Amino acid sequence: MNLVTFSGPPSSGKTAVILKTIEAIQQRGLKVGVVKFDCLYTDDDELYRKAGVPVKKGLSGSLCPDHYFVSNIEEVVQWGKERDLDLLITESAGLCNRCSPYIKDIKAICVIDNLSGINTPKKIGPMLKTADIVVITKGDIVSQAEREVFASRVSTVNPDAMVMNVNGLTGQGAFEFSTLLYDEEDHIETVTGKKLRFSMPSAMCSYCLGETRIGKEHQLGNVRKIELGDE
Amino acid sequence: MISKDKLKNLSINEIIEKYPYTEGFFEDQKLAVDDKDKSLKEIFSELTIEEMEDVVFDLDQFAGSLTSHIRNMQEFLGENDSIVGTLSIVAGKDKDGEWENYEKLDIKSGEIISIVGPTGSGKSRLLADIEWTAQGDTPTERQILINDEVPDKKWRFTGGKKLVAQLSQNMNFVMDLSVMEFLNLHAESRLIDNQEDVVERIFKEANQLAGEQFGRETQITSLSGGQSRALMIADTAILSSSPIILIDEIENAGINREKALELLVGEEKIVLMATHDPILALMGDKRIIINNGGIKDIIETTGEEKELMKELKVLDKVMTDLRDDLRYGNNLSRISDELAEIKTA
């Protein structure tokens, strides 16, 4: 089984891109399954089910979605193996731009969209910087110049990534992208023992443990202060 | 190509001096630099934990990323290897697996090719084949050649340089910038030498294409449909790095379409134009007929069609004049009795 992890800011078009890509992969006779990670709510699993794709969803609730992802990924891999999948895709929303769900030696895809603003590539941390392939969406509604500038900014932040344009609505580019996802030589039995590409967002402070009161005396542990000097 | 280890021992100033475009790289990577005369090695050894967090990479990864950036940029600047003289489309199969009705179509730079066919007939697939420089590895099994050779794989994967630029009806500007700020931003990303002249030229050309003039300080998001398209076309013609341009219809209103095509072709671009408008379609040197996923025919614009074009332009002018009259509050009057006769005949 191949394992591919998708990540990207909310509403960037991850699900649309994955659905269009799966169409192309299924045509090659391969069995694809998806596990969707989200925070409070998602009904994207319905979309996958409609497309005939085995799917599971996991909601992280009050936990950091990244931590939730990494604590469950091994079980998810075993779920995929039991279903005899050729390709297992995990999809997780990068809710804070500090997300970093990628695993070493496991293909990592970051999906971002042209509408998110020209400085977005700079604002996203490890999720964009350490991805193998960056998929840019919503190219059909912005000007050619803006697409070019956006792609070049992405390349500056992650010069090693392949940068591709995929249209989640029409599917333009999805076939081409799909050829990069599956490799016959790849066989993932387990991810236990593998390592994350970069540490996940972290904090161990009183608020992580349920503190609700505001004020210095209630701030314990890993606390960072904003710089408000005279300028 | 400079090695990773060599880069680690150079100061930021030395690196920028040698590779001026890396200045933006250091900024975008959010590397905290207090003294640009320090070497990368020194800077990394002095980073705090928070600053390490921001930059994500360690020294070795950062130096690796920097070498990739330099390689990308050198490739991007090496314009010579990307001149597309001829684009060839070698026949593949339609949706039923039947071979297409031609062998090889050669399109030369400066040529305009119209693409016609009903919705869902395979126009997008044809374009995608070109963009992907297909080598029999797409559903149509078509093959794309550039200058009669199998193209370099770089066309598929690099972020900066794409083979095909696209202009379509529903494209908008989304940045909050003035016309000049926008053009300068695009020019900067292209790393051109004579930025000021080029930007000025685009501004002037765009205004010549637009029916209504706009100023340098106008916000691009507040341009009218015609003005936006005029600016997009002038910008794509002059500043886009892509040698092939795909146009998905150009609406008639607010822009001089003939001049727009002249501008694109004048910049030695190959223009592919999906359209159902007879005036636009006949502006092409040839037209590709697509149906059921395959190219059914390739028709050269005939002499009679060129004559028809003159008549169509008269009709077009009539409509444009009526629109203008309407806009400026004039009463509209009948054109001629003859026209009424033609219509009812």
Tab-separated table of C-alpha atoms in Angstrom, chain A residues 76-188:
chain	number	residue	atom	x	y	z
A	76	VAL	CA	-5.245	4.556	10.174
A	77	VAL	CA	-2.523	2.780	8.199
A	78	GLN	CA	-3.666	-0.576	9.569
A	79	TRP	CA	-7.274	0.286	8.634
A	80	GLY	CA	-6.108	0.886	5.062
A	81	LYS	CA	-4.131	-2.362	4.981
A	82	GLU	CA	-7.087	-4.383	6.213
A	83	ARG	CA	-9.128	-2.992	3.344
A	84	ASP	CA	-6.481	-3.991	0.839
A	85	LEU	CA	-6.033	-0.459	-0.428
A	86	ASP	CA	-3.417	0.287	-3.060
A	87	LEU	CA	-3.336	3.911	-1.991
A	88	LEU	CA	-4.323	5.467	1.304
A	89	ILE	CA	-4.737	9.235	1.397
A	90	THR	CA	-4.923	11.192	4.623
A	91	GLU	CA	-6.366	14.666	4.475
A	92	SER	CA	-5.865	17.124	7.307
A	93	ALA	CA	-6.785	20.782	7.532
A	94	GLY	CA	-3.924	23.079	8.427
A	95	LEU	CA	-5.909	25.095	10.902
A	96	CYS	CA	-3.022	27.140	12.164
A	97	ASN	CA	-0.310	27.946	9.658
A	98	ARG	CA	2.211	26.305	11.955
A	99	CYS	CA	0.858	22.813	11.151
A	100	SER	CA	3.383	20.151	10.335
A	101	PRO	CA	1.792	16.744	9.779
A	102	TYR	CA	4.337	15.303	7.327
A	103	ILE	CA	6.274	12.113	7.956
A	104	LYS	CA	9.778	11.401	6.659
A	105	ASP	CA	9.749	9.100	3.589
A	106	ILE	CA	5.968	9.464	3.173
A	107	LYS	CA	4.835	11.593	0.234
A	108	ALA	CA	3.618	14.978	1.466
A	109	ILE	CA	1.322	17.276	-0.503
A	110	CYS	CA	0.407	20.836	0.434
A	111	VAL	CA	-2.662	22.393	-1.206
A	112	ILE	CA	-2.964	26.188	-1.244
A	113	ASP	CA	-5.091	28.498	-3.331
A	114	ASN	CA	-4.431	31.534	-5.474
A	115	LEU	CA	-7.119	33.523	-3.704
A	116	SER	CA	-5.449	33.328	-0.308
A	117	GLY	CA	-3.245	36.333	-0.958
A	118	ILE	CA	0.197	36.969	-2.251
A	119	ASN	CA	1.915	36.804	1.134
A	120	THR	CA	0.349	33.516	2.148
A	121	PRO	CA	3.302	31.361	1.054
A	122	LYS	CA	5.431	33.347	3.485
A	123	LYS	CA	2.889	32.965	6.275
A	124	ILE	CA	2.679	29.194	6.130
A	125	GLY	CA	5.457	27.398	7.958
A	126	PRO	CA	6.582	23.758	7.799
A	127	MET	CA	3.352	22.638	6.105
A	128	LEU	CA	4.484	24.407	2.923
A	129	LYS	CA	8.238	24.426	3.430
A	130	THR	CA	8.660	20.683	3.891
A	131	ALA	CA	6.101	19.422	1.331
A	132	ASP	CA	7.237	17.346	-1.667
A	133	ILE	CA	4.556	18.634	-4.002
A	134	VAL	CA	2.672	21.907	-3.740
A	135	VAL	CA	-0.685	21.999	-5.497
A	136	ILE	CA	-2.068	25.460	-6.275
A	137	THR	CA	-5.816	25.697	-6.807
A	138	LYS	CA	-8.405	28.214	-8.009
A	139	GLY	CA	-6.216	29.325	-10.890
A	140	ASP	CA	-9.219	29.713	-13.149
A	141	ILE	CA	-10.464	32.845	-11.444
A	142	VAL	CA	-7.334	34.964	-11.007
A	143	SER	CA	-5.225	36.665	-13.651
A	144	GLN	CA	-2.231	35.026	-15.305
A	145	ALA	CA	0.097	37.533	-13.640
A	146	GLU	CA	-1.194	36.756	-10.174
A	147	ARG	CA	-0.796	33.030	-10.834
A	148	GLU	CA	2.791	33.564	-11.931
A	149	VAL	CA	3.677	35.733	-8.961
A	150	PHE	CA	2.002	33.333	-6.524
A	151	ALA	CA	3.794	30.285	-7.953
A	152	SER	CA	7.134	32.027	-7.851
A	153	ARG	CA	6.578	32.946	-4.188
A	154	VAL	CA	5.776	29.325	-3.414
A	155	SER	CA	8.970	28.260	-5.149
A	156	THR	CA	10.995	30.743	-3.142
A	157	VAL	CA	9.661	29.374	0.128
A	158	ASN	CA	10.072	25.740	-0.956
A	159	PRO	CA	12.581	25.537	-3.822
A	160	ASP	CA	12.690	21.725	-3.774
A	161	ALA	CA	8.972	21.145	-4.261
A	162	MET	CA	7.257	20.337	-7.529
A	163	VAL	CA	4.671	23.052	-8.033
A	164	MET	CA	1.513	22.135	-9.906
A	165	ASN	CA	-1.735	23.859	-10.786
A	166	VAL	CA	-4.819	21.734	-10.340
A	167	ASN	CA	-8.385	22.920	-10.797
A	168	GLY	CA	-10.645	21.229	-8.265
A	169	LEU	CA	-13.791	22.130	-10.202
A	170	THR	CA	-12.932	21.149	-13.767
A	171	GLY	CA	-10.245	18.659	-12.817
A	172	GLN	CA	-7.709	20.320	-15.083
A	173	GLY	CA	-4.280	19.068	-14.011
A	174	ALA	CA	-5.704	16.290	-11.815
A	175	PHE	CA	-4.784	13.481	-14.193
A	176	GLU	CA	-1.216	14.735	-14.422
A	177	PHE	CA	-1.011	15.135	-10.656
A	178	SER	CA	-2.380	11.618	-10.134
A	179	THR	CA	0.563	10.106	-11.983
A	180	LEU	CA	2.843	11.386	-9.237
A	181	LEU	CA	0.952	9.861	-6.328
A	182	TYR	CA	1.214	6.119	-6.785
A	183	ASP	CA	4.445	4.162	-7.039
A	184	GLU	CA	4.303	0.383	-7.517
A	185	GLU	CA	7.621	-0.015	-5.743
A	186	ASP	CA	6.327	1.561	-2.545
A	187	HIS	CA	4.970	-0.653	0.216
A	188	ILE	CA	4.013	0.763	3.578
